[in-house]
PDB file of C-alpha atoms in Angstrom:
ATOM      1  CA  UNK G   1     -26.106  40.078  35.446  1.00 61.00           C
ATOM      2  CA  UNK G   2     -28.878  40.075  33.098  1.00 71.00           C
ATOM      3  CA  UNK G   3     -29.071  39.659  29.841  1.00 73.00           C
ATOM      4  CA  UNK G   4     -30.883  40.621  26.823  1.00 79.00           C
ATOM      5  CA  UNK G   5     -33.459  38.780  24.757  1.00 78.00           C
ATOM      6  CA  UNK G   6     -31.478  39.980  21.926  1.00 84.00           C
ATOM      7  CA  UNK G   7     -28.666  37.704  23.537  1.00 85.00           C
ATOM      8  CA  UNK G   8     -30.323  35.058  24.241  1.00 83.00           C
ATOM      9  CA  UNK G   9     -31.091  33.979  21.084  1.00 86.00           C
ATOM     10  CA  UNK G  10     -27.770  34.502  19.735  1.00 88.00           C
ATOM     11  CA  UNK G  11     -26.784  31.712  22.217  1.00 82.00           C
ATOM     12  CA  UNK G  12     -29.568  29.951  21.656  1.00 85.00           C
ATOM     13  CA  UNK G  13     -28.624  29.889  18.028  1.00 85.00           C
ATOM     14  CA  UNK G  14     -25.075  29.006  18.079  1.00 85.00           C
ATOM     15  CA  UNK G  15     -25.868  26.417  20.446  1.00 78.00           C
ATOM     16  CA  UNK G  16     -28.204  24.839  18.381  1.00 82.00           C
ATOM     17  CA  UNK G  17     -25.854  25.308  15.608  1.00 80.00           C
ATOM     18  CA  UNK G  18     -22.594  23.839  17.417  1.00 77.00           C
ATOM     19  CA  UNK G  19     -25.173  20.973  18.581  1.00 78.00           C
ATOM     20  CA  UNK G  20     -25.852  19.712  14.536  1.00 76.00           C
ATOM     21  CA  UNK G  21     -22.258  20.025  14.065  1.00 76.00           C
ATOM     22  CA  UNK G  22     -21.026  16.006  13.462  1.00 71.00           C
ATOM     23  CA  UNK G  23     -19.581  14.189  16.568  1.00 70.00           C
ATOM     24  CA  UNK G  24     -16.636  11.707  16.217  1.00 68.00           C
ATOM     25  CA  UNK G  25     -17.775   8.169  16.321  1.00 59.00           C
ATOM     26  CA  UNK G  26     -15.596   6.541  20.336  1.00 66.00           C
ATOM     27  CA  UNK G  27     -18.158   4.140  19.271  1.00 69.00           C
ATOM     28  CA  UNK G  28     -17.657   2.611  15.539  1.00 65.00           C
ATOM     29  CA  UNK G  29     -18.978  -0.647  14.261  1.00 62.00           C
ATOM     30  CA  UNK G  30     -16.732  -3.235  13.126  1.00 59.00           C
ATOM     31  CA  UNK G  31     -17.615  -2.477   9.453  1.00 56.00           C
ATOM     32  CA  UNK G  32     -16.363   1.543  10.272  1.00 62.00           C
ATOM     33  CA  UNK G  33     -13.142  -0.534  11.760  1.00 63.00           C
ATOM     34  CA  UNK G  34     -12.778  -2.209   8.580  1.00 64.00           C
ATOM     35  CA  UNK G  35     -12.924   0.732   5.869  1.00 60.00           C
ATOM     36  CA  UNK G  36     -10.997   2.041   3.904  1.00 53.00           C
ATOM     37  CA  UNK G  37     -10.391   2.059   0.129  1.00 52.00           C
ATOM     38  CA  UNK G  38      -8.916  -1.393  -0.921  1.00 54.00           C
ATOM     39  CA  UNK G  39     -10.808  -4.847  -1.163  1.00 58.00           C
ATOM     40  CA  UNK G  40      -7.918  -7.079  -0.236  1.00 76.00           C
ATOM     41  CA  UNK G  41      -9.449  -9.442   2.570  1.00 79.00           C
ATOM     42  CA  UNK G  42      -5.472  -9.081   3.709  1.00 83.00           C
ATOM     43  CA  UNK G  43      -6.754  -4.610   4.351  1.00 85.00           C
ATOM     44  CA  UNK G  44      -9.621  -5.616   5.785  1.00 84.00           C
ATOM     45  CA  UNK G  45      -7.528  -7.234   8.095  1.00 87.00           C
ATOM     46  CA  UNK G  46      -4.856  -4.904   8.880  1.00 90.00           C
ATOM     47  CA  UNK G  47      -7.751  -1.995   9.626  1.00 88.00           C
ATOM     48  CA  UNK G  48      -8.944  -4.029  12.677  1.00 89.00           C
ATOM     49  CA  UNK G  49      -4.714  -4.812  14.056  1.00 93.00           C
ATOM     50  CA  UNK G  50      -4.672  -1.123  13.607  1.00 93.00           C
ATOM     51  CA  UNK G  51      -8.075  -0.621  15.643  1.00 92.00           C
ATOM     52  CA  UNK G  52      -6.696  -3.641  18.156  1.00 93.00           C
ATOM     53  CA  UNK G  53      -3.042  -2.477  18.074  1.00 95.00           C
ATOM     54  CA  UNK G  54      -4.076   1.196  19.078  1.00 94.00           C
ATOM     55  CA  UNK G  55      -3.903   1.895  22.471  1.00 93.00           C
ATOM     56  CA  UNK G  56      -5.899   4.386  23.145  1.00 90.00           C
ATOM     57  CA  UNK G  57      -9.305   2.960  20.545  1.00 89.00           C
ATOM     58  CA  UNK G  58     -12.277   2.164  22.808  1.00 88.00           C
ATOM     59  CA  UNK G  59     -12.248  -1.178  22.336  1.00 87.00           C
ATOM     60  CA  UNK G  60     -11.076   0.121  26.360  1.00 86.00           C
ATOM     61  CA  UNK G  61      -8.194  -2.600  25.778  1.00 90.00           C
ATOM     62  CA  UNK G  62      -5.668  -0.120  26.398  1.00 89.00           C
ATOM     63  CA  UNK G  63      -1.984  -1.074  25.594  1.00 92.00           C
ATOM     64  CA  UNK G  64      -2.486  -5.243  25.924  1.00 94.00           C
ATOM     65  CA  UNK G  65      -2.537  -6.815  22.035  1.00 93.00           C
ATOM     66  CA  UNK G  66       0.534  -4.250  21.736  1.00 95.00           C
ATOM     67  CA  UNK G  67       1.938  -4.802  24.990  1.00 95.00           C
ATOM     68  CA  UNK G  68       1.943  -9.062  24.213  1.00 96.00           C
ATOM     69  CA  UNK G  69       2.383  -8.429  20.929  1.00 96.00           C
ATOM     70  CA  UNK G  70       5.581  -7.086  22.137  1.00 96.00           C
ATOM     71  CA  UNK G  71       6.313  -9.630  24.764  1.00 96.00           C
ATOM     72  CA  UNK G  72       6.108 -12.112  22.556  1.00 96.00           C
ATOM     73  CA  UNK G  73       8.839 -11.176  20.452  1.00 96.00           C
ATOM     74  CA  UNK G  74      11.060 -10.711  22.956  1.00 96.00           C
ATOM     75  CA  UNK G  75      10.809  -6.418  23.535  1.00 96.00           C
ATOM     76  CA  UNK G  76       8.119  -6.317  26.348  1.00 94.00           C
ATOM     77  CA  UNK G  77      10.547  -4.331  28.327  1.00 95.00           C
ATOM     78  CA  UNK G  78      10.124  -1.323  25.770  1.00 94.00           C
ATOM     79  CA  UNK G  79       7.391   0.735  27.227  1.00 90.00           C
ATOM     80  CA  UNK G  80       4.658   3.484  25.883  1.00 91.00           C
ATOM     81  CA  UNK G  81       2.019   5.648  26.974  1.00 85.00           C
ATOM     82  CA  UNK G  82      -1.261   5.053  26.295  1.00 80.00           C
ATOM     83  CA  UNK G  83      -1.795   7.627  23.807  1.00 81.00           C
ATOM     84  CA  UNK G  84       1.107   7.503  22.448  1.00 85.00           C
ATOM     85  CA  UNK G  85       1.792   5.152  19.406  1.00 92.00           C
ATOM     86  CA  UNK G  86      -0.126   5.723  16.458  1.00 95.00           C
ATOM     87  CA  UNK G  87      -1.384   3.294  13.938  1.00 96.00           C
ATOM     88  CA  UNK G  88      -1.250   3.199  10.445  1.00 93.00           C
ATOM     89  CA  UNK G  89      -1.715   0.922   8.119  1.00 93.00           C
ATOM     90  CA  UNK G  90       0.041   0.932   4.011  1.00 93.00           C
ATOM     91  CA  UNK G  91       1.862   3.068   4.337  1.00 96.00           C
ATOM     92  CA  UNK G  92       4.543   3.856   0.948  1.00 95.00           C
ATOM     93  CA  UNK G  93       8.044   3.617   1.275  1.00 96.00           C
ATOM     94  CA  UNK G  94      10.079   5.491  -1.225  1.00 94.00           C
ATOM     95  CA  UNK G  95       9.641   2.829  -3.942  1.00 95.00           C
ATOM     96  CA  UNK G  96       6.266   2.720  -4.016  1.00 94.00           C
ATOM     97  CA  UNK G  97       5.632  -0.778  -1.530  1.00 95.00           C
ATOM     98  CA  UNK G  98       3.319  -0.493   1.001  1.00 95.00           C
ATOM     99  CA  UNK G  99       4.267  -1.687   4.744  1.00 96.00           C
ATOM    100  CA  UNK G 100       0.461  -3.344   6.205  1.00 94.00           C
ATOM    101  CA  UNK G 101       0.724  -2.058   8.792  1.00 96.00           C
ATOM    102  CA  UNK G 102       2.950   0.926  10.830  1.00 97.00           C
ATOM    103  CA  UNK G 103       3.599   1.293  14.529  1.00 97.00           C
ATOM    104  CA  UNK G 104       5.240   4.690  16.119  1.00 97.00           C
ATOM    105  CA  UNK G 105       5.988   4.864  19.443  1.00 96.00           C
ATOM    106  CA  UNK G 106       8.582   7.234  20.673  1.00 94.00           C
ATOM    107  CA  UNK G 107      11.058   4.676  21.817  1.00 94.00           C
ATOM    108  CA  UNK G 108      10.343   2.509  19.267  1.00 96.00           C
ATOM    109  CA  UNK G 109       9.643   1.472  15.485  1.00 97.00           C
ATOM    110  CA  UNK G 110       7.060  -2.122  14.339  1.00 97.00           C
ATOM    111  CA  UNK G 111       6.866  -2.657  11.313  1.00 98.00           C
ATOM    112  CA  UNK G 112       3.669  -5.612  10.368  1.00 97.00           C
ATOM    113  CA  UNK G 113       4.059  -7.691   6.937  1.00 95.00           C
ATOM    114  CA  UNK G 114       0.609  -9.307   7.569  1.00 91.00           C
ATOM    115  CA  UNK G 115       0.365 -12.310   6.060  1.00 88.00           C
ATOM    116  CA  UNK G 116      -3.597 -14.272   6.155  1.00 80.00           C
ATOM    117  CA  UNK G 117      -3.590 -16.896   2.698  1.00 74.00           C
ATOM    118  CA  UNK G 118      -0.401 -15.113   0.188  1.00 80.00           C
ATOM    119  CA  UNK G 119       2.924 -16.846   0.274  1.00 85.00           C
ATOM    120  CA  UNK G 120       5.821 -14.189   1.851  1.00 89.00           C
ATOM    121  CA  UNK G 121       6.547 -12.608  -1.463  1.00 89.00           C
ATOM    122  CA  UNK G 122       7.216  -9.298   0.515  1.00 91.00           C
ATOM    123  CA  UNK G 123       9.511  -6.549  -0.218  1.00 93.00           C
ATOM    124  CA  UNK G 124      11.196  -6.879   3.128  1.00 96.00           C
ATOM    125  CA  UNK G 125      14.022  -5.507   2.575  1.00 95.00           C
ATOM    126  CA  UNK G 126      12.868  -2.075   1.153  1.00 96.00           C
ATOM    127  CA  UNK G 127       9.989  -1.752   4.318  1.00 97.00           C
ATOM    128  CA  UNK G 128      13.133  -2.237   6.661  1.00 97.00           C
ATOM    129  CA  UNK G 129      15.057   0.573   4.493  1.00 97.00           C
ATOM    130  CA  UNK G 130      12.333   2.729   4.722  1.00 97.00           C
ATOM    131  CA  UNK G 131      11.605   2.177   8.319  1.00 97.00           C
ATOM    132  CA  UNK G 132      15.427   1.910   9.155  1.00 97.00           C
ATOM    133  CA  UNK G 133      15.864   5.839   7.220  1.00 97.00           C
ATOM    134  CA  UNK G 134      12.110   7.303   8.438  1.00 97.00           C
ATOM    135  CA  UNK G 135      12.379   6.448  11.712  1.00 97.00           C
ATOM    136  CA  UNK G 136      15.593   7.113  13.093  1.00 96.00           C
ATOM    137  CA  UNK G 137      13.987   8.829  16.404  1.00 96.00           C
ATOM    138  CA  UNK G 138      13.081   5.664  17.645  1.00 95.00           C
ATOM    139  CA  UNK G 139      16.509   2.913  18.626  1.00 94.00           C
ATOM    140  CA  UNK G 140      14.237   0.084  18.571  1.00 96.00           C
ATOM    141  CA  UNK G 141      13.349  -1.195  15.594  1.00 98.00           C
ATOM    142  CA  UNK G 142      11.045  -4.290  15.476  1.00 98.00           C
ATOM    143  CA  UNK G 143      10.149  -6.176  11.649  1.00 98.00           C
ATOM    144  CA  UNK G 144       7.112  -8.337  11.967  1.00 97.00           C
ATOM    145  CA  UNK G 145       5.818 -10.701   9.832  1.00 96.00           C
ATOM    146  CA  UNK G 146       2.449 -11.881  11.044  1.00 92.00           C
ATOM    147  CA  UNK G 147       0.982 -14.744   9.755  1.00 89.00           C
ATOM    148  CA  UNK G 148      -1.936 -17.463  10.610  1.00 82.00           C
ATOM    149  CA  UNK G 149      -0.631 -20.290   8.620  1.00 82.00           C
ATOM    150  CA  UNK G 150       2.106 -22.052   9.541  1.00 87.00           C
ATOM    151  CA  UNK G 151       5.257 -21.088   7.749  1.00 88.00           C
ATOM    152  CA  UNK G 152       7.568 -23.733   6.715  1.00 89.00           C
ATOM    153  CA  UNK G 153       9.495 -23.055   3.387  1.00 90.00           C
ATOM    154  CA  UNK G 154      12.450 -22.924   4.316  1.00 93.00           C
ATOM    155  CA  UNK G 155      12.839 -19.727   1.294  1.00 92.00           C
ATOM    156  CA  UNK G 156      10.601 -17.367   2.987  1.00 92.00           C
ATOM    157  CA  UNK G 157      12.109 -18.641   6.327  1.00 93.00           C
ATOM    158  CA  UNK G 158      15.629 -17.516   5.390  1.00 94.00           C
ATOM    159  CA  UNK G 159      14.292 -13.865   3.981  1.00 94.00           C
ATOM    160  CA  UNK G 160      12.853 -13.084   7.113  1.00 94.00           C
ATOM    161  CA  UNK G 161      15.697 -13.703   9.177  1.00 95.00           C
ATOM    162  CA  UNK G 162      17.841 -12.284   6.789  1.00 96.00           C
ATOM    163  CA  UNK G 163      15.794  -8.927   7.559  1.00 96.00           C
ATOM    164  CA  UNK G 164      15.312  -9.251  11.019  1.00 96.00           C
ATOM    165  CA  UNK G 165      11.574 -10.259  10.917  1.00 96.00           C
ATOM    166  CA  UNK G 166      10.496 -11.915  13.376  1.00 96.00           C
ATOM    167  CA  UNK G 167       8.012 -14.581  12.742  1.00 95.00           C
ATOM    168  CA  UNK G 168       4.228 -14.390  14.948  1.00 94.00           C
ATOM    169  CA  UNK G 169       2.083 -17.418  13.910  1.00 89.00           C
TER     170      UNK G 169
END
């Protein structure tokens, strides 16, 4: 079957337009991983964590990072597919507070409070209420305080335990 010169030109124009469309970046740079509107260092760190917690991200670690975190909090029996979990940063609760990182899989949801330098002043009760109300399909609700500094303040430890948070340092 032969094509007319007009059909060939039309095809070439369509192909040229297609090739000029923006392509999704499948290999983001460090700065692109950290890209977001806020200026806070903790938010930047949460963006990096989001990247590594996402199993199908271009780092090619698959679910290693997420599986390791589940193991650290004693939930290694939980499974997920490598395309399933969605990871969000700065999820807003009903009372306009923000969960640093939320990981949503079919069987579990994980709320992570990412502490870099500040004390644990966050409304953990608000985060627990938000997760329990909005993620009823997930059987497991996991709450984590992830901190680069050692938390030894008795009030902060009591607060984590009161709301069922795992402390990971």
